[in-house]
Amino acid sequence: MNEIEKKFQSIGVVPVIKLNNPERDAIPLAKALIAGGVPAAEVTFRAAGAATAIKLMHDNFPEMCVGAGTVLTTAQVDEAMAAGAEFIVTPGMDPEIVAYCQKVGIAIFPGCSTPTDYHTAYKFGLEVVKFFPAEQSGGIAKIKAMSAPFPMFKVMPTGGINLKNLADYIKNPVIAACGGSYMVTADLIDNGKWDEITELCKKSVEIVKEARNG
Ligand code: 3PG
Protein backbone atom coordinates (compact mmCIF):
# COMPACT_ATOMS: atom_id res chain seq x y z
CA MET A 1 0.00 0.00 0.00
CA ASN A 2 1.19 3.53 -0.71
CA GLU A 3 1.16 6.31 1.92
CA ILE A 4 -2.27 7.60 0.87
CA GLU A 5 -3.78 4.12 1.10
CA LYS A 6 -2.28 3.67 4.57
CA LYS A 7 -3.78 6.99 5.67
CA PHE A 8 -7.23 6.02 4.35
CA GLN A 9 -7.00 2.67 6.09
CA SER A 10 -6.08 4.28 9.40
CA ILE A 11 -8.87 6.90 9.23
CA GLY A 12 -11.47 4.41 7.93
CA VAL A 13 -13.78 6.94 6.23
CA VAL A 14 -13.28 9.40 3.40
CA PRO A 15 -15.83 12.22 3.01
CA VAL A 16 -17.02 12.69 -0.58
CA ILE A 17 -17.53 16.42 -0.90
CA LYS A 18 -19.35 18.70 -3.35
CA LEU A 19 -18.65 22.35 -2.60
CA ASN A 20 -20.68 24.97 -4.45
CA ASN A 21 -19.05 27.87 -2.63
CA PRO A 22 -15.44 26.87 -1.90
CA GLU A 23 -14.23 30.36 -0.93
CA ARG A 24 -16.81 30.44 1.85
CA ASP A 25 -16.91 26.78 2.90
CA ALA A 26 -13.63 24.96 2.21
CA ILE A 27 -11.76 26.18 5.29
CA PRO A 28 -14.51 25.78 7.92
CA LEU A 29 -15.35 22.39 6.44
CA ALA A 30 -11.73 21.22 6.64
CA LYS A 31 -11.58 22.40 10.27
CA ALA A 32 -14.78 20.49 11.07
CA LEU A 33 -13.47 17.28 9.49
CA ILE A 34 -10.13 17.53 11.29
CA ALA A 35 -11.88 18.21 14.62
CA GLY A 36 -13.92 15.06 14.04
CA GLY A 37 -10.83 12.90 13.48
CA VAL A 38 -11.28 12.66 9.71
CA PRO A 39 -8.42 14.61 8.08
CA ALA A 40 -9.31 13.49 4.55
CA ALA A 41 -11.40 14.82 1.70
CA GLU A 42 -12.36 13.61 -1.74
CA VAL A 43 -13.42 16.88 -3.37
CA THR A 44 -15.53 16.07 -6.39
CA PHE A 45 -15.37 17.79 -9.74
CA ARG A 46 -19.18 17.77 -9.75
CA ALA A 47 -18.97 21.40 -8.66
CA ALA A 48 -17.14 24.03 -10.70
CA GLY A 49 -14.94 25.26 -7.86
CA ALA A 50 -13.41 21.87 -7.00
CA ALA A 51 -9.83 22.91 -7.74
CA THR A 52 -10.23 26.04 -5.59
CA ALA A 53 -11.51 23.92 -2.70
CA ILE A 54 -8.65 21.45 -3.05
CA LYS A 55 -6.10 24.28 -3.06
CA LEU A 56 -7.60 25.99 0.01
CA MET A 57 -7.68 22.76 2.00
CA HIS A 58 -4.26 21.59 0.86
CA ASP A 59 -2.52 24.93 1.47
CA ASN A 60 -4.09 25.62 4.87
CA PHE A 61 -4.15 22.13 6.38
CA PRO A 62 -0.99 20.20 5.57
CA GLU A 63 -2.12 17.39 7.88
CA MET A 64 -5.09 16.74 5.59
CA CYS A 65 -5.10 14.19 2.82
CA VAL A 66 -6.96 15.99 0.01
CA GLY A 67 -7.75 14.57 -3.39
CA ALA A 68 -10.12 14.92 -6.32
CA GLY A 69 -13.20 12.84 -7.05
CA THR A 70 -15.51 12.40 -10.02
CA VAL A 71 -12.52 12.97 -12.28
CA LEU A 72 -13.57 12.29 -15.86
CA THR A 73 -10.67 13.60 -17.97
CA THR A 74 -6.88 13.79 -17.90
CA ALA A 75 -7.24 17.59 -18.02
CA GLN A 76 -9.01 17.37 -14.65
CA VAL A 77 -6.12 15.25 -13.33
CA ASP A 78 -3.78 18.10 -14.28
CA GLU A 79 -6.07 20.68 -12.72
CA ALA A 80 -6.38 18.67 -9.50
CA MET A 81 -2.62 18.12 -9.24
CA ALA A 82 -1.89 21.81 -9.84
CA ALA A 83 -4.22 22.58 -6.92
CA GLY A 84 -2.33 20.14 -4.67
CA ALA A 85 -4.48 16.99 -4.89
CA GLU A 86 -2.72 13.91 -3.53
CA PHE A 87 -5.03 11.37 -5.12
CA ILE A 88 -7.53 10.96 -7.93
CA VAL A 89 -10.83 9.06 -7.79
CA THR A 90 -12.85 8.20 -10.91
CA PRO A 91 -16.42 6.88 -10.90
CA GLY A 92 -15.57 4.16 -13.44
CA MET A 93 -12.59 2.18 -14.66
CA ASP A 94 -11.03 4.37 -17.36
CA PRO A 95 -7.70 2.83 -18.48
CA GLU A 96 -6.62 6.10 -20.08
CA ILE A 97 -6.91 8.01 -16.81
CA VAL A 98 -5.31 5.20 -14.78
CA ALA A 99 -2.33 5.09 -17.17
CA TYR A 100 -2.05 8.88 -17.09
CA CYS A 101 -2.08 9.01 -13.28
CA GLN A 102 0.61 6.35 -13.13
CA LYS A 103 2.68 8.28 -15.66
CA VAL A 104 2.47 11.56 -13.76
CA GLY A 105 2.84 9.84 -10.38
CA ILE A 106 -0.40 10.39 -8.47
CA ALA A 107 -2.40 7.76 -6.59
CA ILE A 108 -5.47 6.65 -8.55
CA PHE A 109 -8.59 4.90 -7.26
CA PRO A 110 -10.82 3.93 -10.18
CA GLY A 111 -14.43 2.98 -9.57
CA CYS A 112 -14.80 -0.77 -10.07
CA SER A 113 -17.91 -2.87 -9.67
CA THR A 114 -17.48 -5.84 -12.02
CA PRO A 115 -14.92 -8.64 -12.47
CA THR A 116 -13.88 -6.97 -15.73
CA ASP A 117 -13.11 -3.71 -13.88
CA TYR A 118 -11.11 -5.59 -11.24
CA HIS A 119 -9.22 -7.46 -13.95
CA THR A 120 -8.26 -4.18 -15.63
CA ALA A 121 -7.15 -2.78 -12.24
CA TYR A 122 -5.07 -5.93 -11.72
CA LYS A 123 -3.27 -5.39 -15.02
CA PHE A 124 -2.33 -1.89 -13.87
CA GLY A 125 -0.90 -3.31 -10.64
CA LEU A 126 -3.31 -1.36 -8.44
CA GLU A 127 -3.71 -2.50 -4.84
CA VAL A 128 -6.75 -0.48 -3.77
CA VAL A 129 -9.85 0.21 -5.86
CA LYS A 130 -13.00 2.18 -5.23
CA PHE A 131 -16.12 0.00 -5.35
CA PHE A 132 -18.90 2.14 -6.78
CA PRO A 133 -21.84 2.45 -6.40
CA ALA A 134 -21.47 0.14 -3.42
CA GLU A 135 -24.98 -0.47 -2.09
CA GLN A 136 -26.60 -0.38 -5.50
CA SER A 137 -24.06 -2.85 -6.94
CA GLY A 138 -24.58 -5.55 -4.32
CA GLY A 139 -22.87 -4.12 -1.24
CA ILE A 140 -20.56 -6.11 0.98
CA ALA A 141 -21.90 -9.45 -0.35
CA LYS A 142 -20.69 -8.60 -3.84
CA ILE A 143 -17.39 -7.22 -2.54
CA LYS A 144 -16.77 -10.54 -0.73
CA ALA A 145 -17.65 -12.53 -3.86
CA MET A 146 -15.25 -10.42 -5.94
CA SER A 147 -12.47 -11.03 -3.41
CA ALA A 148 -12.47 -14.76 -4.22
CA PRO A 149 -10.85 -14.37 -7.66
CA PHE A 150 -9.19 -11.07 -6.74
CA PRO A 151 -7.83 -11.45 -3.19
CA MET A 152 -5.03 -8.98 -3.95
CA PHE A 153 -7.26 -5.92 -3.67
CA LYS A 154 -8.30 -3.76 -0.76
CA VAL A 155 -11.53 -1.99 -1.52
CA MET A 156 -12.95 1.49 -0.82
CA PRO A 157 -16.73 1.23 -1.22
CA THR A 158 -18.73 4.40 -1.84
CA GLY A 159 -22.38 4.94 -2.64
CA GLY A 160 -25.18 4.48 -0.12
CA ILE A 161 -22.91 4.17 2.92
CA ASN A 162 -24.05 5.81 6.16
CA LEU A 163 -23.77 5.45 9.94
CA LYS A 164 -26.17 2.47 9.86
CA ASN A 165 -24.27 0.23 7.45
CA LEU A 166 -20.70 1.51 7.94
CA ALA A 167 -19.80 -1.23 10.45
CA ASP A 168 -21.01 -3.99 8.11
CA TYR A 169 -18.43 -2.89 5.57
CA ILE A 170 -15.57 -1.95 7.86
CA LYS A 171 -15.52 -5.21 9.82
CA ASN A 172 -14.52 -7.07 6.67
CA PRO A 173 -10.72 -6.99 6.31
CA VAL A 174 -11.00 -6.45 2.55
CA ILE A 175 -12.26 -2.91 3.20
CA ALA A 176 -9.54 -0.24 3.34
CA ALA A 177 -11.96 2.61 4.09
CA CYS A 178 -15.49 3.69 3.22
CA GLY A 179 -16.32 6.79 1.22
CA GLY A 180 -19.51 8.72 1.75
CA SER A 181 -21.30 12.03 1.63
CA TYR A 182 -23.52 11.42 4.67
CA MET A 183 -21.27 13.55 6.93
CA VAL A 184 -20.96 16.36 4.36
CA THR A 185 -24.43 16.67 2.81
CA ALA A 186 -25.51 19.81 0.95
CA ASP A 187 -27.79 20.69 3.88
CA LEU A 188 -24.94 20.49 6.41
CA ILE A 189 -22.54 22.51 4.26
CA ASP A 190 -24.93 25.12 2.87
CA ASN A 191 -26.23 25.85 6.36
CA GLY A 192 -22.80 25.93 7.97
CA LYS A 193 -23.59 23.08 10.38
CA TRP A 194 -19.90 22.54 11.12
CA ASP A 195 -20.45 21.11 14.63
CA GLU A 196 -22.83 18.51 13.24
CA ILE A 197 -20.25 17.54 10.63
CA THR A 198 -17.66 17.13 13.38
CA GLU A 199 -20.09 14.97 15.38
CA LEU A 200 -20.86 12.75 12.37
CA CYS A 201 -17.14 12.32 11.80
CA LYS A 202 -16.54 11.42 15.45
CA LYS A 203 -19.35 8.86 15.34
CA SER A 204 -17.92 7.39 12.14
CA VAL A 205 -14.45 7.07 13.68
CA GLU A 206 -15.97 5.34 16.72
CA ILE A 207 -17.86 2.90 14.51
CA VAL A 208 -14.68 2.12 12.58
CA LYS A 209 -12.75 1.46 15.80
CA GLU A 210 -15.46 -0.76 17.27
CA ALA A 211 -15.97 -2.70 14.03
CA ARG A 212 -12.24 -3.39 13.72
CA ASN A 213 -11.76 -4.36 17.37
CA GLY A 214 -14.91 -6.44 17.65
C1 3PG B 1 -19.36 8.96 -4.78
O1 3PG B 1 -19.17 9.69 -5.73
O2 3PG B 1 -18.44 8.30 -4.29
C2 3PG B 1 -20.74 8.80 -4.28
O3 3PG B 1 -21.63 9.57 -4.99
C3 3PG B 1 -20.93 9.01 -2.84
O4 3PG B 1 -22.06 8.30 -2.55
P1 3PG B 1 -23.06 8.73 -1.38
O5 3PG B 1 -23.48 10.13 -1.71
O6 3PG B 1 -24.18 7.73 -1.49
O7 3PG B 1 -22.29 8.62 -0.10
PDB file of C-alpha atoms and ligand atoms in Angstrom:
ATOM      1  CA  MET A   1       0.000   0.000   0.000  1.00  0.00           C
ATOM      2  CA  ASN A   2       1.187   3.530  -0.709  1.00  0.00           C
ATOM      3  CA  GLU A   3       1.164   6.313   1.920  1.00  0.00           C
ATOM      4  CA  ILE A   4      -2.270   7.602   0.874  1.00  0.00           C
ATOM      5  CA  GLU A   5      -3.777   4.116   1.095  1.00  0.00           C
ATOM      6  CA  LYS A   6      -2.277   3.669   4.566  1.00  0.00           C
ATOM      7  CA  LYS A   7      -3.785   6.993   5.674  1.00  0.00           C
ATOM      8  CA  PHE A   8      -7.226   6.020   4.347  1.00  0.00           C
ATOM      9  CA  GLN A   9      -7.005   2.666   6.086  1.00  0.00           C
ATOM     10  CA  SER A  10      -6.075   4.282   9.396  1.00  0.00           C
ATOM     11  CA  ILE A  11      -8.868   6.902   9.227  1.00  0.00           C
ATOM     12  CA  GLY A  12     -11.469   4.415   7.926  1.00  0.00           C
ATOM     13  CA  VAL A  13     -13.775   6.938   6.233  1.00  0.00           C
ATOM     14  CA  VAL A  14     -13.282   9.400   3.396  1.00  0.00           C
ATOM     15  CA  PRO A  15     -15.827  12.220   3.008  1.00  0.00           C
ATOM     16  CA  VAL A  16     -17.024  12.685  -0.583  1.00  0.00           C
ATOM     17  CA  ILE A  17     -17.533  16.423  -0.899  1.00  0.00           C
ATOM     18  CA  LYS A  18     -19.350  18.698  -3.351  1.00  0.00           C
ATOM     19  CA  LEU A  19     -18.649  22.349  -2.605  1.00  0.00           C
ATOM     20  CA  ASN A  20     -20.676  24.967  -4.448  1.00  0.00           C
ATOM     21  CA  ASN A  21     -19.052  27.874  -2.627  1.00  0.00           C
ATOM     22  CA  PRO A  22     -15.444  26.872  -1.901  1.00  0.00           C
ATOM     23  CA  GLU A  23     -14.233  30.361  -0.929  1.00  0.00           C
ATOM     24  CA  ARG A  24     -16.815  30.439   1.847  1.00  0.00           C
ATOM     25  CA  ASP A  25     -16.914  26.782   2.900  1.00  0.00           C
ATOM     26  CA  ALA A  26     -13.630  24.961   2.208  1.00  0.00           C
ATOM     27  CA  ILE A  27     -11.762  26.177   5.289  1.00  0.00           C
ATOM     28  CA  PRO A  28     -14.510  25.775   7.925  1.00  0.00           C
ATOM     29  CA  LEU A  29     -15.350  22.391   6.442  1.00  0.00           C
ATOM     30  CA  ALA A  30     -11.732  21.219   6.636  1.00  0.00           C
ATOM     31  CA  LYS A  31     -11.581  22.401  10.271  1.00  0.00           C
ATOM     32  CA  ALA A  32     -14.784  20.492  11.067  1.00  0.00           C
ATOM     33  CA  LEU A  33     -13.473  17.285   9.488  1.00  0.00           C
ATOM     34  CA  ILE A  34     -10.132  17.525  11.294  1.00  0.00           C
ATOM     35  CA  ALA A  35     -11.883  18.209  14.624  1.00  0.00           C
ATOM     36  CA  GLY A  36     -13.919  15.055  14.044  1.00  0.00           C
ATOM     37  CA  GLY A  37     -10.830  12.903  13.476  1.00  0.00           C
ATOM     38  CA  VAL A  38     -11.281  12.656   9.714  1.00  0.00           C
ATOM     39  CA  PRO A  39      -8.419  14.612   8.080  1.00  0.00           C
ATOM     40  CA  ALA A  40      -9.311  13.490   4.553  1.00  0.00           C
ATOM     41  CA  ALA A  41     -11.396  14.824   1.697  1.00  0.00           C
ATOM     42  CA  GLU A  42     -12.362  13.615  -1.745  1.00  0.00           C
ATOM     43  CA  VAL A  43     -13.423  16.885  -3.370  1.00  0.00           C
ATOM     44  CA  THR A  44     -15.533  16.068  -6.394  1.00  0.00           C
ATOM     45  CA  PHE A  45     -15.368  17.790  -9.743  1.00  0.00           C
ATOM     46  CA  ARG A  46     -19.178  17.767  -9.752  1.00  0.00           C
ATOM     47  CA  ALA A  47     -18.966  21.401  -8.658  1.00  0.00           C
ATOM     48  CA  ALA A  48     -17.142  24.026 -10.696  1.00  0.00           C
ATOM     49  CA  GLY A  49     -14.937  25.258  -7.856  1.00  0.00           C
ATOM     50  CA  ALA A  50     -13.407  21.870  -7.001  1.00  0.00           C
ATOM     51  CA  ALA A  51      -9.828  22.913  -7.736  1.00  0.00           C
ATOM     52  CA  THR A  52     -10.227  26.039  -5.588  1.00  0.00           C
ATOM     53  CA  ALA A  53     -11.508  23.923  -2.696  1.00  0.00           C
ATOM     54  CA  ILE A  54      -8.649  21.451  -3.052  1.00  0.00           C
ATOM     55  CA  LYS A  55      -6.098  24.280  -3.055  1.00  0.00           C
ATOM     56  CA  LEU A  56      -7.602  25.989   0.006  1.00  0.00           C
ATOM     57  CA  MET A  57      -7.676  22.757   2.005  1.00  0.00           C
ATOM     58  CA  HIS A  58      -4.259  21.593   0.863  1.00  0.00           C
ATOM     59  CA  ASP A  59      -2.518  24.934   1.473  1.00  0.00           C
ATOM     60  CA  ASN A  60      -4.087  25.619   4.868  1.00  0.00           C
ATOM     61  CA  PHE A  61      -4.155  22.129   6.384  1.00  0.00           C
ATOM     62  CA  PRO A  62      -0.992  20.199   5.568  1.00  0.00           C
ATOM     63  CA  GLU A  63      -2.121  17.389   7.882  1.00  0.00           C
ATOM     64  CA  MET A  64      -5.089  16.743   5.591  1.00  0.00           C
ATOM     65  CA  CYS A  65      -5.104  14.186   2.816  1.00  0.00           C
ATOM     66  CA  VAL A  66      -6.958  15.989   0.011  1.00  0.00           C
ATOM     67  CA  GLY A  67      -7.745  14.575  -3.393  1.00  0.00           C
ATOM     68  CA  ALA A  68     -10.115  14.924  -6.318  1.00  0.00           C
ATOM     69  CA  GLY A  69     -13.202  12.841  -7.045  1.00  0.00           C
ATOM     70  CA  THR A  70     -15.513  12.399 -10.023  1.00  0.00           C
ATOM     71  CA  VAL A  71     -12.518  12.975 -12.275  1.00  0.00           C
ATOM     72  CA  LEU A  72     -13.569  12.293 -15.864  1.00  0.00           C
ATOM     73  CA  THR A  73     -10.666  13.601 -17.974  1.00  0.00           C
ATOM     74  CA  THR A  74      -6.883  13.786 -17.899  1.00  0.00           C
ATOM     75  CA  ALA A  75      -7.242  17.590 -18.019  1.00  0.00           C
ATOM     76  CA  GLN A  76      -9.009  17.375 -14.653  1.00  0.00           C
ATOM     77  CA  VAL A  77      -6.124  15.249 -13.330  1.00  0.00           C
ATOM     78  CA  ASP A  78      -3.780  18.104 -14.282  1.00  0.00           C
ATOM     79  CA  GLU A  79      -6.071  20.684 -12.716  1.00  0.00           C
ATOM     80  CA  ALA A  80      -6.385  18.671  -9.503  1.00  0.00           C
ATOM     81  CA  MET A  81      -2.623  18.125  -9.244  1.00  0.00           C
ATOM     82  CA  ALA A  82      -1.894  21.812  -9.841  1.00  0.00           C
ATOM     83  CA  ALA A  83      -4.219  22.582  -6.924  1.00  0.00           C
ATOM     84  CA  GLY A  84      -2.335  20.143  -4.670  1.00  0.00           C
ATOM     85  CA  ALA A  85      -4.479  16.986  -4.890  1.00  0.00           C
ATOM     86  CA  GLU A  86      -2.716  13.911  -3.529  1.00  0.00           C
ATOM     87  CA  PHE A  87      -5.030  11.367  -5.121  1.00  0.00           C
ATOM     88  CA  ILE A  88      -7.535  10.957  -7.935  1.00  0.00           C
ATOM     89  CA  VAL A  89     -10.835   9.059  -7.794  1.00  0.00           C
ATOM     90  CA  THR A  90     -12.848   8.202 -10.906  1.00  0.00           C
ATOM     91  CA  PRO A  91     -16.419   6.883 -10.899  1.00  0.00           C
ATOM     92  CA  GLY A  92     -15.574   4.165 -13.435  1.00  0.00           C
ATOM     93  CA  MET A  93     -12.588   2.182 -14.664  1.00  0.00           C
ATOM     94  CA  ASP A  94     -11.030   4.367 -17.363  1.00  0.00           C
ATOM     95  CA  PRO A  95      -7.704   2.828 -18.477  1.00  0.00           C
ATOM     96  CA  GLU A  96      -6.620   6.099 -20.085  1.00  0.00           C
ATOM     97  CA  ILE A  97      -6.912   8.014 -16.807  1.00  0.00           C
ATOM     98  CA  VAL A  98      -5.310   5.202 -14.777  1.00  0.00           C
ATOM     99  CA  ALA A  99      -2.332   5.091 -17.168  1.00  0.00           C
ATOM    100  CA  TYR A 100      -2.055   8.884 -17.089  1.00  0.00           C
ATOM    101  CA  CYS A 101      -2.080   9.014 -13.278  1.00  0.00           C
ATOM    102  CA  GLN A 102       0.606   6.345 -13.126  1.00  0.00           C
ATOM    103  CA  LYS A 103       2.676   8.284 -15.659  1.00  0.00           C
ATOM    104  CA  VAL A 104       2.470  11.565 -13.764  1.00  0.00           C
ATOM    105  CA  GLY A 105       2.835   9.845 -10.377  1.00  0.00           C
ATOM    106  CA  ILE A 106      -0.398  10.389  -8.469  1.00  0.00           C
ATOM    107  CA  ALA A 107      -2.401   7.759  -6.586  1.00  0.00           C
ATOM    108  CA  ILE A 108      -5.473   6.649  -8.549  1.00  0.00           C
ATOM    109  CA  PHE A 109      -8.585   4.898  -7.265  1.00  0.00           C
ATOM    110  CA  PRO A 110     -10.820   3.927 -10.180  1.00  0.00           C
ATOM    111  CA  GLY A 111     -14.434   2.985  -9.575  1.00  0.00           C
ATOM    112  CA  CYS A 112     -14.797  -0.766 -10.067  1.00  0.00           C
ATOM    113  CA  SER A 113     -17.912  -2.873  -9.671  1.00  0.00           C
ATOM    114  CA  THR A 114     -17.477  -5.844 -12.025  1.00  0.00           C
ATOM    115  CA  PRO A 115     -14.917  -8.642 -12.469  1.00  0.00           C
ATOM    116  CA  THR A 116     -13.878  -6.972 -15.730  1.00  0.00           C
ATOM    117  CA  ASP A 117     -13.112  -3.713 -13.881  1.00  0.00           C
ATOM    118  CA  TYR A 118     -11.108  -5.591 -11.240  1.00  0.00           C
ATOM    119  CA  HIS A 119      -9.218  -7.456 -13.947  1.00  0.00           C
ATOM    120  CA  THR A 120      -8.265  -4.179 -15.625  1.00  0.00           C
ATOM    121  CA  ALA A 121      -7.151  -2.778 -12.242  1.00  0.00           C
ATOM    122  CA  TYR A 122      -5.065  -5.933 -11.720  1.00  0.00           C
ATOM    123  CA  LYS A 123      -3.274  -5.392 -15.024  1.00  0.00           C
ATOM    124  CA  PHE A 124      -2.331  -1.886 -13.870  1.00  0.00           C
ATOM    125  CA  GLY A 125      -0.901  -3.313 -10.640  1.00  0.00           C
ATOM    126  CA  LEU A 126      -3.310  -1.362  -8.440  1.00  0.00           C
ATOM    127  CA  GLU A 127      -3.714  -2.502  -4.844  1.00  0.00           C
ATOM    128  CA  VAL A 128      -6.755  -0.483  -3.772  1.00  0.00           C
ATOM    129  CA  VAL A 129      -9.852   0.211  -5.863  1.00  0.00           C
ATOM    130  CA  LYS A 130     -12.999   2.180  -5.233  1.00  0.00           C
ATOM    131  CA  PHE A 131     -16.122  -0.001  -5.346  1.00  0.00           C
ATOM    132  CA  PHE A 132     -18.896   2.139  -6.782  1.00  0.00           C
ATOM    133  CA  PRO A 133     -21.836   2.445  -6.403  1.00  0.00           C
ATOM    134  CA  ALA A 134     -21.474   0.137  -3.415  1.00  0.00           C
ATOM    135  CA  GLU A 135     -24.982  -0.472  -2.089  1.00  0.00           C
ATOM    136  CA  GLN A 136     -26.596  -0.377  -5.499  1.00  0.00           C
ATOM    137  CA  SER A 137     -24.060  -2.851  -6.942  1.00  0.00           C
ATOM    138  CA  GLY A 138     -24.584  -5.549  -4.317  1.00  0.00           C
ATOM    139  CA  GLY A 139     -22.869  -4.124  -1.236  1.00  0.00           C
ATOM    140  CA  ILE A 140     -20.563  -6.115   0.979  1.00  0.00           C
ATOM    141  CA  ALA A 141     -21.902  -9.449  -0.347  1.00  0.00           C
ATOM    142  CA  LYS A 142     -20.692  -8.601  -3.836  1.00  0.00           C
ATOM    143  CA  ILE A 143     -17.388  -7.216  -2.538  1.00  0.00           C
ATOM    144  CA  LYS A 144     -16.766 -10.537  -0.731  1.00  0.00           C
ATOM    145  CA  ALA A 145     -17.653 -12.534  -3.859  1.00  0.00           C
ATOM    146  CA  MET A 146     -15.255 -10.421  -5.943  1.00  0.00           C
ATOM    147  CA  SER A 147     -12.473 -11.033  -3.407  1.00  0.00           C
ATOM    148  CA  ALA A 148     -12.467 -14.756  -4.221  1.00  0.00           C
ATOM    149  CA  PRO A 149     -10.854 -14.373  -7.657  1.00  0.00           C
ATOM    150  CA  PHE A 150      -9.188 -11.066  -6.736  1.00  0.00           C
ATOM    151  CA  PRO A 151      -7.834 -11.453  -3.187  1.00  0.00           C
ATOM    152  CA  MET A 152      -5.030  -8.983  -3.945  1.00  0.00           C
ATOM    153  CA  PHE A 153      -7.258  -5.916  -3.668  1.00  0.00           C
ATOM    154  CA  LYS A 154      -8.299  -3.765  -0.756  1.00  0.00           C
ATOM    155  CA  VAL A 155     -11.528  -1.985  -1.517  1.00  0.00           C
ATOM    156  CA  MET A 156     -12.947   1.490  -0.817  1.00  0.00           C
ATOM    157  CA  PRO A 157     -16.731   1.228  -1.217  1.00  0.00           C
ATOM    158  CA  THR A 158     -18.729   4.400  -1.837  1.00  0.00           C
ATOM    159  CA  GLY A 159     -22.376   4.937  -2.639  1.00  0.00           C
ATOM    160  CA  GLY A 160     -25.177   4.476  -0.124  1.00  0.00           C
ATOM    161  CA  ILE A 161     -22.911   4.174   2.917  1.00  0.00           C
ATOM    162  CA  ASN A 162     -24.048   5.808   6.159  1.00  0.00           C
ATOM    163  CA  LEU A 163     -23.774   5.447   9.937  1.00  0.00           C
ATOM    164  CA  LYS A 164     -26.174   2.469   9.858  1.00  0.00           C
ATOM    165  CA  ASN A 165     -24.272   0.230   7.449  1.00  0.00           C
ATOM    166  CA  LEU A 166     -20.696   1.513   7.939  1.00  0.00           C
ATOM    167  CA  ALA A 167     -19.795  -1.229  10.449  1.00  0.00           C
ATOM    168  CA  ASP A 168     -21.009  -3.994   8.106  1.00  0.00           C
ATOM    169  CA  TYR A 169     -18.432  -2.887   5.571  1.00  0.00           C
ATOM    170  CA  ILE A 170     -15.568  -1.951   7.865  1.00  0.00           C
ATOM    171  CA  LYS A 171     -15.521  -5.215   9.822  1.00  0.00           C
ATOM    172  CA  ASN A 172     -14.523  -7.066   6.673  1.00  0.00           C
ATOM    173  CA  PRO A 173     -10.717  -6.986   6.311  1.00  0.00           C
ATOM    174  CA  VAL A 174     -11.000  -6.455   2.549  1.00  0.00           C
ATOM    175  CA  ILE A 175     -12.259  -2.910   3.199  1.00  0.00           C
ATOM    176  CA  ALA A 176      -9.537  -0.237   3.344  1.00  0.00           C
ATOM    177  CA  ALA A 177     -11.964   2.611   4.085  1.00  0.00           C
ATOM    178  CA  CYS A 178     -15.490   3.692   3.219  1.00  0.00           C
ATOM    179  CA  GLY A 179     -16.324   6.793   1.219  1.00  0.00           C
ATOM    180  CA  GLY A 180     -19.508   8.720   1.754  1.00  0.00           C
ATOM    181  CA  SER A 181     -21.302  12.032   1.633  1.00  0.00           C
ATOM    182  CA  TYR A 182     -23.523  11.418   4.666  1.00  0.00           C
ATOM    183  CA  MET A 183     -21.270  13.546   6.930  1.00  0.00           C
ATOM    184  CA  VAL A 184     -20.958  16.358   4.358  1.00  0.00           C
ATOM    185  CA  THR A 185     -24.430  16.673   2.812  1.00  0.00           C
ATOM    186  CA  ALA A 186     -25.513  19.814   0.954  1.00  0.00           C
ATOM    187  CA  ASP A 187     -27.792  20.690   3.885  1.00  0.00           C
ATOM    188  CA  LEU A 188     -24.936  20.487   6.408  1.00  0.00           C
ATOM    189  CA  ILE A 189     -22.542  22.508   4.263  1.00  0.00           C
ATOM    190  CA  ASP A 190     -24.931  25.121   2.868  1.00  0.00           C
ATOM    191  CA  ASN A 191     -26.229  25.854   6.356  1.00  0.00           C
ATOM    192  CA  GLY A 192     -22.803  25.927   7.971  1.00  0.00           C
ATOM    193  CA  LYS A 193     -23.591  23.079  10.384  1.00  0.00           C
ATOM    194  CA  TRP A 194     -19.902  22.543  11.122  1.00  0.00           C
ATOM    195  CA  ASP A 195     -20.445  21.108  14.625  1.00  0.00           C
ATOM    196  CA  GLU A 196     -22.832  18.510  13.241  1.00  0.00           C
ATOM    197  CA  ILE A 197     -20.254  17.536  10.631  1.00  0.00           C
ATOM    198  CA  THR A 198     -17.660  17.128  13.380  1.00  0.00           C
ATOM    199  CA  GLU A 199     -20.092  14.966  15.379  1.00  0.00           C
ATOM    200  CA  LEU A 200     -20.862  12.748  12.371  1.00  0.00           C
ATOM    201  CA  CYS A 201     -17.136  12.317  11.795  1.00  0.00           C
ATOM    202  CA  LYS A 202     -16.541  11.421  15.450  1.00  0.00           C
ATOM    203  CA  LYS A 203     -19.350   8.857  15.341  1.00  0.00           C
ATOM    204  CA  SER A 204     -17.916   7.391  12.144  1.00  0.00           C
ATOM    205  CA  VAL A 205     -14.453   7.070  13.683  1.00  0.00           C
ATOM    206  CA  GLU A 206     -15.970   5.344  16.723  1.00  0.00           C
ATOM    207  CA  ILE A 207     -17.860   2.897  14.513  1.00  0.00           C
ATOM    208  CA  VAL A 208     -14.684   2.124  12.578  1.00  0.00           C
ATOM    209  CA  LYS A 209     -12.752   1.458  15.800  1.00  0.00           C
ATOM    210  CA  GLU A 210     -15.465  -0.763  17.268  1.00  0.00           C
ATOM    211  CA  ALA A 211     -15.975  -2.701  14.028  1.00  0.00           C
ATOM    212  CA  ARG A 212     -12.245  -3.390  13.725  1.00  0.00           C
ATOM    213  CA  ASN A 213     -11.756  -4.364  17.371  1.00  0.00           C
ATOM    214  CA  GLY A 214     -14.915  -6.439  17.653  1.00  0.00           C
TER     215      GLY A 214
HETATM  216  C1  3PG B   1     -19.359   8.963  -4.776  1.00  0.00           C
HETATM  217  O1  3PG B   1     -19.173   9.689  -5.729  1.00  0.00           O
HETATM  218  O2  3PG B   1     -18.441   8.302  -4.293  1.00  0.00           O
HETATM  219  C2  3PG B   1     -20.738   8.797  -4.279  1.00  0.00           C
HETATM  220  O3  3PG B   1     -21.628   9.574  -4.986  1.00  0.00           O
HETATM  221  C3  3PG B   1     -20.927   9.010  -2.836  1.00  0.00           C
HETATM  222  O4  3PG B   1     -22.057   8.305  -2.553  1.00  0.00           O
HETATM  223  P1  3PG B   1     -23.060   8.730  -1.384  1.00  0.00           P
HETATM  224  O5  3PG B   1     -23.478  10.125  -1.706  1.00  0.00           O
HETATM  225  O6  3PG B   1     -24.183   7.734  -1.490  1.00  0.00           O
HETATM  226  O7  3PG B   1     -22.290   8.625  -0.104  1.00  0.00           O
END
